C-alpha positions as CSV (number, residue, x, y, z in Angstrom):
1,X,-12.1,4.9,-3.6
2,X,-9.1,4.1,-0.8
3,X,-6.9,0.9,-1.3
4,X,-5.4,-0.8,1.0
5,X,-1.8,-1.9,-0.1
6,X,0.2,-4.0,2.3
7,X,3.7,-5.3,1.6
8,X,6.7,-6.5,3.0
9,X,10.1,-5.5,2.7
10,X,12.4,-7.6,0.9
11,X,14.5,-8.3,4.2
12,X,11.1,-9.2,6.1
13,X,9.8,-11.4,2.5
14,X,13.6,-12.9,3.0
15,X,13.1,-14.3,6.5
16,X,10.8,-17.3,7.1
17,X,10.9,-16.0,10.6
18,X,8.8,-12.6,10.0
19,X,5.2,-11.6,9.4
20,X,5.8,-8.4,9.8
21,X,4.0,-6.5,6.8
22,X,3.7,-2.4,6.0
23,X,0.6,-0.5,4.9
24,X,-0.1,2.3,2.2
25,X,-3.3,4.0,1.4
26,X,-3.6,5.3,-2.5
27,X,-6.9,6.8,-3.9
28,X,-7.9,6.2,-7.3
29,X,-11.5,5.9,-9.3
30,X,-11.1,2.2,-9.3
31,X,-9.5,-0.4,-7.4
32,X,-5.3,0.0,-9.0
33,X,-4.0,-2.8,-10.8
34,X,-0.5,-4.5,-9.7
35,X,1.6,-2.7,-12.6
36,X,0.1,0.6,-11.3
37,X,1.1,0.3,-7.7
38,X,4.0,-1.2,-8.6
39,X,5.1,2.0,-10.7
40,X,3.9,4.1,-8.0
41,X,5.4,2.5,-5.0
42,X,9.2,2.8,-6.7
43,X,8.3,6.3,-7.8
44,X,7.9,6.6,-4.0
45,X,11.4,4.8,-3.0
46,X,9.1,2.1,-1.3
47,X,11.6,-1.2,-0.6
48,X,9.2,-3.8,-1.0
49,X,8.8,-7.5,-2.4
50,X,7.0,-7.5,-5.5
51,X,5.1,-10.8,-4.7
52,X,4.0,-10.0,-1.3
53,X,1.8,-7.0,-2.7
54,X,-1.5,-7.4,-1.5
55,X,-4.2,-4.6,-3.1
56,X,-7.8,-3.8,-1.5
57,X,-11.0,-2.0,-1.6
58,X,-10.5,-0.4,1.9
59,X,-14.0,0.7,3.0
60,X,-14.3,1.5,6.4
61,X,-13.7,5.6,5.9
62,X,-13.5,7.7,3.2
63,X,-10.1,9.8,2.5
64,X,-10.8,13.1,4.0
65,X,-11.7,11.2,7.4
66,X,-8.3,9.6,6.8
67,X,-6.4,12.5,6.2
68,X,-7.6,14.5,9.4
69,X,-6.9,11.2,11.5
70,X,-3.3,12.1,10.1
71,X,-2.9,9.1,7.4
72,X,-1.3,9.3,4.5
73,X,-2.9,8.8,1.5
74,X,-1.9,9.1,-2.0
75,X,-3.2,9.6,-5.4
76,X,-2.9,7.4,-8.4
C-alpha cells in the first residue's frame, strides 16, 4: 500500500499567508500511524509542522508504476 503524506514546513505552517504544502510517498502493509511517520520523517531530516501532517490511502498507482515515473517512495 502507498500513502500519501503531505505537510508543511514550519515557515509555510507559520505564515497565515501560505498554502503551500509538500508531498512524500511511504509504502507500508497498512496505512502508517502519526508516531510512525513522524519518526520516519525526522529520520529523514524532513522540516515539517507536526500538526499539519495529513496521511492517506493513495490509490491511483501502485509503487513500481511510481518508481519508473521517477517518484520517490519510501519504506516504513
Amino acid at each position: 500500500m502507498i500513502a500519501q503524506v503531505t505537510y508543511q514546513s514550519k515557515i509555510d505552517a507559520a505564515s497565515e499567508h501560505t498554502n503551500f504544502t509538500q508531498t512524500e510517498f511511504f509504502e507500508a502493509s497498512t496505512l502508517p500511524d502519526r508516531p510512525a511517520i513522524i519518526k520516519k520523517l525526522l529520520e529523514m531530516g524532513v522540516d515539517f509542522a507536526e500538526e499539519t501532517l495529513v496521511i492517506a490511502a493513495y490509490i491511483d498507482e501502485d509503487a513500481d508504476t511510481m518508481r519508473k515515473s521517477g517518484l520517490r517512495i519510501t519504506e516504513l
